[in-house]
Amino acid sequence: MTTPRIDRVLKEGEIGSTLEVRGWVRTRRDSKQGFSFIELNDGSCMGNLQIVVDADVPGYEDTIKDVTTGASVAIEGELKESPGKGQRVELQATSLRVLGTADPETFPLQKKRHSFEFLREIAHLRPRSNTFGAVTRVRNVISRSIHNFFQSRDFVYINTPIITTSDCEGAGEMFQVTTLNVDRIAEIQTKIDYAQDFFGKKASLTVSGQLEAEIYATSVGPCYTFGPTFRAENSNTTRHLAEFWMVEPEMPFYELPDDMDLAEAFIKTIIKDVLETCPEDMEFFNKRIDNTVLESLQNVLDNEFIRLPYTDAIELLEKCDKKFEYPHEWGRDLQSEHERYLTEEHFKQPVILYDYPRTIKPFYMYCNDDGKTVRAMDVLVPRVGEIIGGSQREDRLSMLETRMAECNLDPEEYWWYLDLRRYGSVPHAGFGLGLERMVQFVTGMTNIRDVIPFPRTPKNAEF
RNA sequence: UCCCCGAUAGCUCAAUUGGUAGAGCGAGCGGCUGUUAACCGCUAGGUCGUAGGUUCGAGUCCUACUCGGGGAGCCA
């Protein structure tokens, strides 16, 4: 007897074959004297397998009452063509075992639709729902697609540290890591002596693996990091997490246009892979979450990303008729409403903005000859906004030192980073893609807390 | 962190000018049915987010706090 997952049974299960399925009951409809229908889901796909249990199945009377929504069961039977509508096959049960009951009085998941806010409070059960099952499967395919994309291009997967002591980069507020007894210190000292701490100095959770990735890009060649990233920013939005997953490729001998080419190919490949691998889940998102998702993803695949210098974008915003709440002027960063206008209304497709004012960007970006801009690029997509941020890195030692001085950074803290420019420096570039934002973009889910299994946000680290 | 909105049954929501709490779904029981978010009947289920205040009387008005939603900033 085989024990296939339900996605296989639904797709290619042979009529007449006998098999056992295991999973969790979604619903049961029955007739006291007749028989019962069970909708079984095992997480392998969106669809449920319909199981018909006749009253003559051994132990039917005693067992069937425990087959309630949420219960886990193992059922043997013969696969038959289904006379009913809505499914190709159904399993005619010959034996029925309840592995674990789920008290219907207290089991929180109903057959009915729940709000995402409620489901977030039961993060341990929400992956058993249609939406979160689908999100989980799509997220997995995106992760696989990310590795495939880079591996097929001979990029090296590297692991940059989670704990860092470089108090740097300005990418955001950092979570501190310490083994010091801070409760005790608060009682007896006014100042903390980090020499006594685990690493002998102040340590934090990483906000980016970029600087370390540059080390490997300039030694083993094109590489990428893919791991958790932490920002202690007090951001309360639908697109920020305190702990999220980021992909950061770094390529030697790449200049900004090469970086943009790679980013565009990257996003398109992920979308293509998801559409090919998860058609049912994507159909679900399009039907139940956002009915523009499939259309907009196809639109991304069919068109070249718009590439627009920051300066031209400002000009375009000045000329357009749209009234904005916030001003836009050269030298200021674009507001969300400006970015959204460009990608959602004006171009209606992804836009890569580049050559930003150097005053609003970090120290490591390559300075253009105009003295005013740096080779930075942001990829903006409809619905989500900024999904990728990247740049060509400053590879000239003296210019990097100038920029660090401008940004009030201590060169001694970055001695190893400067060494990369001192010894065999090469042009290089890279970018960062937030995994969760990509999942949002692909699925149409509007809140980032619903595309990661266990969201970490200000005041929220349950589970 | 800032602005706006919200918190009432297990879930989603309603409750008039301040007058003492209601529906649908879910659940239990019964009925019916090759059913498909099944259908019909009955039943149970609430310290109205927390703490204060105003009032004869507060779900309703005021204050603070907590949590949630939308928007903004920061960014991925």
Coordinates of C-alpha atoms (C1' of nucleotides) in Angstrom, one line a residue:
Chain A
M1 CA 0.0 0.0 0.0
T2 CA 1.4 3.4 -1.0
T3 CA 1.1 6.5 1.1
P4 CA 1.2 9.3 -1.4
R5 CA 0.8 13.0 -0.6
I6 CA -2.6 14.4 -1.6
D7 CA -1.2 16.6 -4.4
R8 CA -0.1 13.5 -6.2
V9 CA -3.3 11.7 -5.6
L10 CA -5.4 14.5 -7.1
K11 CA -3.1 15.0 -10.1
E12 CA -2.0 11.5 -11.1
G13 CA -3.7 9.0 -8.7
E14 CA -4.8 6.0 -10.8
I15 CA -8.4 4.9 -10.7
G16 CA -8.6 1.5 -8.9
S17 CA -5.4 1.9 -7.0
T18 CA -5.4 1.3 -3.2
L19 CA -3.6 3.7 -1.0
E20 CA -3.4 5.3 2.4
V21 CA -3.6 9.1 2.9
R22 CA -2.7 11.0 6.1
G23 CA -3.7 14.5 6.9
W24 CA -5.9 16.9 8.7
V25 CA -9.7 17.0 8.3
R26 CA -11.1 20.2 6.8
T27 CA -14.7 19.3 6.9
R28 CA -17.1 16.4 7.3
R29 CA -20.5 16.1 5.9
D30 CA -22.5 13.1 6.8
S31 CA -25.7 11.2 7.0
K32 CA -26.5 9.3 10.2
Q33 CA -27.6 6.1 8.5
G34 CA -25.7 6.4 5.3
F35 CA -22.1 7.5 5.0
S36 CA -19.8 10.5 5.5
F37 CA -17.8 12.7 3.2
I38 CA -14.4 13.9 4.6
E39 CA -12.4 16.7 3.0
L40 CA -8.8 15.9 3.8
N41 CA -5.8 18.2 3.4
D42 CA -2.2 17.3 4.1
G43 CA -0.6 20.6 3.2
S44 CA 0.9 19.4 -0.1
C45 CA -1.5 21.5 -2.1
M46 CA -4.5 23.8 -2.0
G47 CA -7.0 21.0 -2.9
N48 CA -8.6 18.6 -0.5
L49 CA -9.1 14.9 -1.2
Q50 CA -12.7 13.9 -0.8
I51 CA -13.1 10.7 1.1
V52 CA -16.3 8.6 1.2
V53 CA -16.7 6.5 4.3
D54 CA -19.6 4.1 4.2
A55 CA -21.2 2.9 7.4
D56 CA -19.8 -0.6 6.8
V57 CA -16.2 0.5 7.3
P58 CA -15.0 -1.2 10.5
G59 CA -15.6 0.9 13.6
Y60 CA -17.5 3.6 11.6
E61 CA -20.0 4.2 14.4
D62 CA -17.4 4.9 17.1
T63 CA -14.7 6.6 15.0
I64 CA -16.6 9.0 12.7
K65 CA -17.7 11.2 15.6
D66 CA -14.1 12.0 16.2
V67 CA -13.5 13.0 12.6
T68 CA -14.0 16.7 13.2
T69 CA -12.4 19.8 11.6
G70 CA -8.8 19.8 12.6
A71 CA -8.5 16.1 13.6
S72 CA -5.6 14.1 12.1
V73 CA -6.5 10.9 10.4
A74 CA -5.0 8.0 8.4
I75 CA -7.4 6.5 5.8
E76 CA -6.9 3.5 3.5
G77 CA -9.1 3.0 0.5
E78 CA -9.6 2.6 -3.2
L79 CA -9.3 5.5 -5.5
K80 CA -12.5 6.0 -7.6
E81 CA -13.7 8.2 -10.2
S82 CA -15.9 10.8 -8.5
P83 CA -19.6 10.9 -9.6
G84 CA -20.0 14.3 -7.9
K85 CA -18.9 17.7 -9.3
G86 CA -15.8 19.5 -8.2
Q87 CA -13.2 16.7 -8.1
R88 CA -11.8 14.1 -10.5
V89 CA -11.2 11.4 -8.0
E90 CA -12.3 10.4 -4.5
L91 CA -11.2 7.8 -2.0
Q92 CA -13.6 5.0 -1.1
A93 CA -12.4 4.3 2.5
T94 CA -11.8 0.7 3.7
S95 CA -10.3 1.7 7.0
L96 CA -10.4 4.8 9.1
R97 CA -8.0 5.7 11.9
V98 CA -8.1 8.9 14.0
L99 CA -4.5 9.8 15.0
G100 CA -5.3 12.9 17.0
T101 CA -8.7 14.4 17.8
A102 CA -9.4 18.1 17.8
D103 CA -12.1 19.2 20.2
P104 CA -14.6 21.1 18.1
E105 CA -15.6 23.2 21.1
T106 CA -12.2 24.7 21.3
F107 CA -10.4 24.2 18.0
P108 CA -10.1 27.8 16.7
L109 CA -10.0 27.2 12.9
Q110 CA -13.5 27.1 11.4
K111 CA -14.4 26.1 7.9
K112 CA -15.3 29.7 7.5
R113 CA -12.9 32.5 6.5
H114 CA -11.0 34.1 9.3
S115 CA -9.5 37.6 9.4
F116 CA -5.7 37.7 9.0
E117 CA -5.5 39.6 12.3
F118 CA -7.1 36.7 14.1
L119 CA -5.0 34.1 12.4
R120 CA -1.8 36.0 13.4
E121 CA -2.7 35.3 17.0
I122 CA -2.7 31.6 16.3
A123 CA 0.5 31.4 14.3
H124 CA 0.9 27.8 15.3
L125 CA -2.3 26.8 13.5
R126 CA -2.6 29.3 10.7
P127 CA -0.5 27.3 8.3
R128 CA -3.4 24.8 8.3
S129 CA -5.5 27.4 6.5
N130 CA -5.8 27.7 2.8
T131 CA -4.1 31.1 2.6
F132 CA -1.2 30.3 4.8
G133 CA -0.6 26.9 3.3
A134 CA -0.4 28.6 -0.1
V135 CA 1.9 31.4 1.2
T136 CA 4.2 28.8 2.7
R137 CA 4.4 26.8 -0.5
V138 CA 5.0 29.9 -2.6
R139 CA 7.6 31.2 -0.2
N140 CA 9.4 27.9 -0.5
V141 CA 9.4 28.0 -4.2
I142 CA 10.8 31.6 -4.2
S143 CA 13.6 30.5 -1.9
R144 CA 14.4 27.6 -4.2
S145 CA 14.2 29.8 -7.2
I146 CA 16.7 32.3 -5.6
H147 CA 19.2 29.5 -5.1
N148 CA 18.7 28.1 -8.5
F149 CA 19.1 31.5 -10.2
F150 CA 22.4 32.2 -8.6
Q151 CA 23.7 28.6 -8.6
S152 CA 23.0 28.3 -12.3
R153 CA 25.1 31.4 -12.9
D154 CA 27.9 29.9 -10.8
F155 CA 27.5 32.3 -7.9
V156 CA 28.9 31.1 -4.6
Y157 CA 26.5 30.9 -1.7
I158 CA 28.3 32.4 1.3
N159 CA 27.2 32.7 4.9
T160 CA 27.9 36.1 6.5
P161 CA 27.8 36.5 10.3
I162 CA 24.5 37.0 12.1
I163 CA 26.4 38.6 15.1
T164 CA 28.7 41.4 14.1
T165 CA 30.9 43.9 16.0
S166 CA 31.1 46.4 13.2
D167 CA 28.8 49.1 14.6
C168 CA 28.3 50.3 11.1
E169 CA 26.8 51.0 7.8
G170 CA 23.9 53.1 8.9
A171 CA 21.4 50.6 7.5
G172 CA 19.3 51.0 10.6
E173 CA 19.1 50.6 14.3
M174 CA 20.7 47.4 15.6
F175 CA 19.7 44.9 18.2
Q176 CA 22.4 44.5 20.7
V177 CA 23.8 41.1 21.7
T178 CA 25.2 40.7 25.1
T179 CA 25.9 38.2 27.9
L180 CA 26.3 40.9 30.4
N181 CA 23.9 40.9 33.3
V182 CA 22.3 44.2 32.5
D183 CA 19.9 43.9 35.5
R184 CA 22.8 43.7 37.8
I185 CA 24.8 46.4 36.0
A186 CA 21.8 48.8 36.3
E187 CA 22.0 48.4 40.0
I188 CA 25.7 48.8 40.7
Q189 CA 27.3 50.7 37.7
T190 CA 26.4 53.7 35.7
K191 CA 28.6 52.8 32.7
I192 CA 28.9 49.5 30.9
D193 CA 32.4 48.1 30.2
Y194 CA 32.1 46.2 27.0
A195 CA 35.6 44.8 27.5
Q196 CA 33.8 42.5 30.0
D197 CA 31.2 41.4 27.4
F198 CA 31.4 38.1 25.5
F199 CA 33.2 39.4 22.5
G200 CA 35.2 42.0 24.4
K201 CA 33.3 44.7 22.6
K202 CA 29.9 45.8 21.7
A203 CA 28.1 43.3 19.4
S204 CA 24.9 43.4 17.5
L205 CA 22.7 41.4 15.1
T206 CA 23.5 42.0 11.5
V207 CA 21.6 44.6 9.5
S208 CA 23.2 43.5 6.2
G209 CA 25.8 41.0 4.9
Q210 CA 26.9 43.3 2.2
L211 CA 30.2 44.4 3.5
E212 CA 31.3 40.9 4.2
A213 CA 29.9 39.7 0.9
E214 CA 32.2 42.3 -0.8
I215 CA 35.1 40.4 0.7
Y216 CA 34.1 37.2 -1.0
A217 CA 33.1 38.8 -4.2
T218 CA 36.6 40.2 -4.5
S219 CA 38.1 36.8 -3.9
V220 CA 36.0 33.8 -5.0
G221 CA 33.9 35.8 -7.5
P222 CA 30.2 36.4 -7.8
C223 CA 28.5 35.4 -4.6
Y224 CA 25.4 35.8 -2.6
T225 CA 24.2 35.7 0.9
F226 CA 20.7 34.6 1.9
G227 CA 19.7 34.8 5.5
P228 CA 18.0 36.5 8.3
T229 CA 18.6 40.2 8.9
F230 CA 17.6 42.4 11.8
R231 CA 16.5 46.0 12.1
A232 CA 15.6 47.4 15.5
E233 CA 13.6 50.2 13.9
N234 CA 10.3 51.1 15.4
S235 CA 8.5 50.7 12.1
N236 CA 4.8 49.9 12.2
T237 CA 3.9 49.3 8.6
T238 CA 2.6 46.6 6.3
R239 CA 6.1 46.2 4.8
H240 CA 8.6 46.2 7.6
L241 CA 9.8 43.5 10.0
A242 CA 12.3 43.5 12.7
E243 CA 13.6 40.1 11.5
F244 CA 13.4 39.4 7.8
W245 CA 15.2 37.4 5.1
M246 CA 17.4 39.1 2.6
V247 CA 19.2 38.0 -0.5
E248 CA 22.3 40.0 -1.3
P249 CA 24.3 39.2 -4.4
E250 CA 27.7 40.9 -4.9
M251 CA 29.5 40.8 -8.2
P252 CA 33.1 41.8 -9.0
F253 CA 33.7 43.6 -12.3
Y254 CA 30.0 44.7 -12.4
E255 CA 29.0 48.3 -12.9
L256 CA 25.6 49.8 -12.2
P257 CA 24.0 48.8 -15.6
D258 CA 25.1 45.2 -15.1
D259 CA 23.7 45.3 -11.6
M260 CA 20.3 46.5 -12.9
D261 CA 20.4 43.8 -15.6
L262 CA 20.9 41.1 -13.0
A263 CA 18.2 42.5 -10.7
E264 CA 15.7 42.5 -13.5
A265 CA 16.5 39.0 -14.7
F266 CA 16.4 37.9 -11.0
I267 CA 12.9 39.2 -10.4
K268 CA 11.6 37.8 -13.7
T269 CA 13.0 34.4 -13.0
I270 CA 11.4 34.1 -9.6
I271 CA 8.0 35.1 -11.0
K272 CA 8.3 32.7 -13.8
D273 CA 9.3 29.9 -11.5
V274 CA 6.4 30.5 -9.1
L275 CA 3.8 30.8 -12.0
E276 CA 5.1 27.5 -13.4
T277 CA 5.4 25.6 -10.1
C278 CA 2.4 26.9 -8.1
P279 CA -0.4 27.5 -10.6
E280 CA -3.2 26.4 -8.1
D281 CA -1.9 28.5 -5.3
M282 CA -1.5 31.5 -7.6
E283 CA -5.0 31.0 -8.9
F284 CA -6.2 31.1 -5.3
F285 CA -4.4 34.3 -4.6
N286 CA -5.8 35.9 -7.7
K287 CA -9.3 34.8 -6.8
R288 CA -9.4 35.4 -3.1
I289 CA -6.6 37.9 -2.2
D290 CA -6.0 40.3 -5.1
N291 CA -7.6 39.8 -8.5
T292 CA -4.9 41.8 -10.3
V293 CA -2.0 39.6 -9.2
L294 CA -1.7 37.3 -12.1
E295 CA -2.2 40.1 -14.6
S296 CA 0.4 42.3 -13.0
L297 CA 3.0 39.5 -12.7
Q298 CA 2.5 38.7 -16.4
N299 CA 2.9 42.4 -17.1
V300 CA 6.2 42.3 -15.3
L301 CA 7.4 39.4 -17.4
D302 CA 6.3 40.9 -20.7
N303 CA 8.0 44.3 -20.3
E304 CA 11.4 45.7 -19.8
F305 CA 11.8 47.5 -16.5
I306 CA 11.8 51.3 -16.9
R307 CA 15.2 52.8 -16.1
L308 CA 15.0 56.3 -14.9
P309 CA 17.7 58.6 -13.4
Y310 CA 16.6 60.2 -10.1
T311 CA 17.0 63.6 -11.7
D312 CA 14.6 62.7 -14.5
A313 CA 12.2 61.3 -12.0
I314 CA 12.1 64.6 -10.1
E315 CA 11.5 66.4 -13.4
L316 CA 8.8 64.1 -14.3
L317 CA 7.1 64.6 -10.9
E318 CA 7.3 68.3 -11.4
K319 CA 5.6 68.2 -14.8
C320 CA 2.9 65.8 -14.0
D321 CA -0.6 66.9 -13.0
K322 CA -0.9 64.8 -9.9
K323 CA -1.0 66.8 -6.7
F324 CA 1.2 65.3 -4.0
E325 CA 0.9 65.7 -0.2
Y326 CA 4.6 66.1 0.2
P327 CA 7.0 68.2 -1.8
H328 CA 9.6 66.7 -4.2
E329 CA 12.7 68.6 -4.9
W330 CA 16.2 67.5 -6.0
G331 CA 18.2 66.4 -3.1
R332 CA 15.4 65.0 -1.1
D333 CA 14.5 61.3 -1.1
L334 CA 11.3 60.4 -2.9
Q335 CA 8.3 59.9 -0.7
S336 CA 6.2 56.7 -0.9
E337 CA 3.5 58.5 -2.8
H338 CA 6.0 59.6 -5.5
E339 CA 7.4 56.1 -5.9
R340 CA 3.9 54.7 -6.0
Y341 CA 2.9 57.2 -8.6
L342 CA 5.8 56.3 -10.9
T343 CA 5.4 52.6 -10.7
E344 CA 1.6 52.3 -10.3
E345 CA 0.2 55.2 -12.3
H346 CA 2.7 56.7 -14.7
F347 CA 4.6 53.6 -16.0
K348 CA 2.4 50.9 -14.6
Q349 CA 5.3 48.5 -14.4
P350 CA 8.6 48.1 -12.4
V351 CA 10.8 51.1 -12.4
I352 CA 14.5 51.2 -11.6
L353 CA 15.5 54.6 -10.3
Y354 CA 19.2 55.3 -10.3
D355 CA 21.9 57.9 -9.7
Y356 CA 20.6 59.3 -6.5
P357 CA 21.9 62.4 -4.7
R358 CA 25.0 61.4 -2.7
T359 CA 23.8 63.2 0.3
I360 CA 20.9 60.8 0.9
K361 CA 22.8 57.6 0.3
P362 CA 25.3 55.6 2.4
F363 CA 29.1 56.0 2.2
Y364 CA 29.9 52.9 0.2
M365 CA 28.2 53.9 -3.1
Y366 CA 30.3 54.9 -6.1
C367 CA 30.4 58.6 -6.7
N368 CA 29.7 59.8 -10.1
D369 CA 31.9 62.4 -11.9
D370 CA 29.2 65.1 -11.5
G371 CA 30.1 65.2 -7.8
K372 CA 26.5 65.2 -6.9
T373 CA 25.2 61.7 -7.4
V374 CA 26.1 58.1 -6.6
R375 CA 25.5 54.9 -8.5
A376 CA 22.6 53.7 -6.5
M377 CA 19.5 52.0 -7.8
D378 CA 16.1 51.1 -6.3
V379 CA 13.7 48.7 -8.0
L380 CA 10.2 49.8 -7.4
V381 CA 7.2 47.6 -8.2
P382 CA 3.5 48.2 -8.0
R383 CA 1.7 47.4 -4.8
V384 CA 4.9 46.9 -2.7
G385 CA 7.1 49.8 -3.6
E386 CA 10.9 49.4 -3.1
I387 CA 11.7 45.7 -3.4
I388 CA 15.4 46.0 -4.2
G389 CA 18.0 48.5 -3.2
G390 CA 21.5 48.2 -4.7
S391 CA 24.5 50.1 -5.9
Q392 CA 27.9 50.0 -7.6
R393 CA 30.4 50.2 -4.7
E394 CA 33.0 52.8 -4.3
D395 CA 36.2 51.0 -5.2
R396 CA 38.6 54.0 -5.1
L397 CA 40.4 54.3 -1.8
S398 CA 40.7 58.1 -1.6
M399 CA 37.1 58.7 -2.6
L400 CA 35.8 56.1 -0.1
E401 CA 37.8 57.9 2.6
T402 CA 36.3 61.2 1.6
R403 CA 32.8 59.8 1.8
M404 CA 33.4 58.2 5.2
A405 CA 34.6 61.6 6.5
E406 CA 31.4 63.2 5.0
C407 CA 29.3 60.6 6.8
N408 CA 31.3 61.0 10.1
L409 CA 32.5 57.4 10.1
D410 CA 35.7 56.4 11.8
P411 CA 38.1 54.8 9.2
E412 CA 39.6 52.6 11.9
E413 CA 36.3 50.8 12.4
Y414 CA 36.4 49.9 8.7
W415 CA 40.0 49.0 8.3
W416 CA 39.3 45.7 6.6
Y417 CA 36.8 47.3 4.3
L418 CA 39.3 49.9 3.3
D419 CA 41.9 47.2 2.8
L420 CA 39.8 45.8 0.0
R421 CA 40.4 49.1 -1.9
R422 CA 44.0 49.1 -0.9
Y423 CA 44.8 45.7 -2.3
G424 CA 43.6 44.7 -5.7
S425 CA 40.5 46.8 -5.8
V426 CA 38.1 46.2 -8.6
P427 CA 34.8 47.7 -9.7
H428 CA 32.0 45.8 -8.1
A429 CA 28.3 46.0 -7.4
G430 CA 25.4 44.3 -5.7
F431 CA 21.9 44.6 -4.4
G432 CA 19.6 43.4 -1.6
L433 CA 16.2 41.9 -2.1
G434 CA 13.8 41.5 0.8
L435 CA 12.4 38.0 0.6
E436 CA 9.1 38.9 2.4
R437 CA 8.5 41.8 0.0
M438 CA 9.0 39.5 -2.9
V439 CA 6.5 37.1 -1.4
Q440 CA 4.1 40.0 -0.9
F441 CA 4.6 41.1 -4.5
V442 CA 4.0 37.6 -5.9
T443 CA 1.1 36.6 -3.7
G444 CA -0.7 39.9 -3.4
M445 CA -0.8 39.6 0.4
T446 CA -0.9 43.1 1.7
N447 CA 0.6 42.7 5.2
I448 CA 4.2 41.5 5.5
R449 CA 3.3 39.8 8.8
D450 CA 1.3 37.3 6.8
V451 CA 4.1 36.2 4.5
I452 CA 6.6 35.1 7.2
P453 CA 5.8 32.2 9.5
F454 CA 6.6 34.0 12.7
P455 CA 6.6 37.8 12.3
R456 CA 8.8 39.9 14.6
T457 CA 7.6 43.5 14.9
P458 CA 7.7 46.1 17.6
K459 CA 6.0 44.7 20.8
N460 CA 5.4 41.3 19.1
A461 CA 7.6 38.2 19.3
E462 CA 5.0 35.6 20.4
F463 CA 5.7 32.1 19.1
Chain B
rU1 C1' 7.9 57.5 16.6
rC2 C1' 3.7 60.7 14.4
rC3 C1' -1.6 61.3 12.4
rC4 C1' -6.4 58.9 11.9
rC5 C1' -9.7 54.6 13.1
rG6 C1' -11.0 50.5 16.0
rA7 C1' -11.5 46.7 20.5
rU8 C1' -18.9 43.8 22.3
rA9 C1' -20.3 35.6 22.2
rG10 C1' -15.3 30.9 19.7
rC11 C1' -15.2 34.0 14.7
rU12 C1' -17.3 38.4 11.8
rC13 C1' -20.2 42.3 13.2
rA14 C1' -24.9 45.3 15.1
rA15 C1' -27.0 48.0 19.4
rU16 C1' -31.1 55.1 18.0
rU17 C1' -30.6 61.5 22.0
rG18 C1' -26.6 57.7 27.8
rG19 C1' -31.8 53.6 30.0
rU20 C1' -29.4 47.7 31.4
rA21 C1' -26.9 43.0 24.9
rG22 C1' -28.5 41.1 19.5
rA23 C1' -27.7 38.7 14.5
rG24 C1' -25.0 35.6 11.1
rC25 C1' -21.4 31.9 11.1
rG26 C1' -19.1 28.3 14.2
rA27 C1' -20.3 24.6 18.3
rG28 C1' -23.8 20.8 20.8
rC29 C1' -28.3 17.9 20.0
rG30 C1' -32.2 16.3 16.5
rG31 C1' -33.8 15.9 11.2
rC32 C1' -32.7 15.5 6.0
rU33 C1' -29.4 14.7 1.9
rG34 C1' -23.9 11.6 -3.4
rU35 C1' -22.6 15.9 -0.3
rU36 C1' -19.2 20.4 -2.2
rA37 C1' -18.3 27.2 2.5
rA38 C1' -24.6 21.6 2.2
rC39 C1' -29.6 22.4 4.1
rC40 C1' -33.9 22.7 8.2
rG41 C1' -35.2 23.0 13.7
rC42 C1' -33.8 23.5 18.8
rU43 C1' -30.0 24.7 22.7
rA44 C1' -25.8 26.6 25.1
rG45 C1' -22.5 30.7 24.9
rG46 C1' -21.0 37.8 27.0
rU47 C1' -17.3 41.2 34.0
rC48 C1' -18.9 45.0 26.3
rG49 C1' -9.8 45.4 25.8
rU50 C1' -7.6 47.3 31.0
rA51 C1' -7.6 51.1 34.8
rG52 C1' -9.8 55.5 36.4
rG53 C1' -13.5 59.5 35.9
rU54 C1' -18.5 62.1 34.7
rU55 C1' -23.7 60.6 35.7
rC56 C1' -29.5 58.5 39.3
rG57 C1' -27.8 55.3 35.3
rA58 C1' -22.1 54.1 30.7
rG59 C1' -21.2 49.1 25.4
rU60 C1' -22.4 54.4 24.4
rC61 C1' -19.3 60.5 27.2
rC62 C1' -14.0 62.0 29.2
rU63 C1' -8.6 60.6 30.5
rA64 C1' -4.6 57.2 30.5
rC65 C1' -2.7 52.6 29.0
rU66 C1' -2.5 48.0 26.1
rC67 C1' -3.3 45.7 21.6
rG68 C1' -5.0 45.7 16.4
rG69 C1' -6.0 48.3 11.5
rG70 C1' -4.9 52.3 7.7
rG71 C1' -1.5 56.1 6.4
rA72 C1' 3.6 58.6 7.2
rG73 C1' 8.9 58.4 8.4
rC74 C1' 13.0 54.7 8.2
rC75 C1' 14.1 51.0 4.7
rA76 C1' 14.4 45.5 2.1

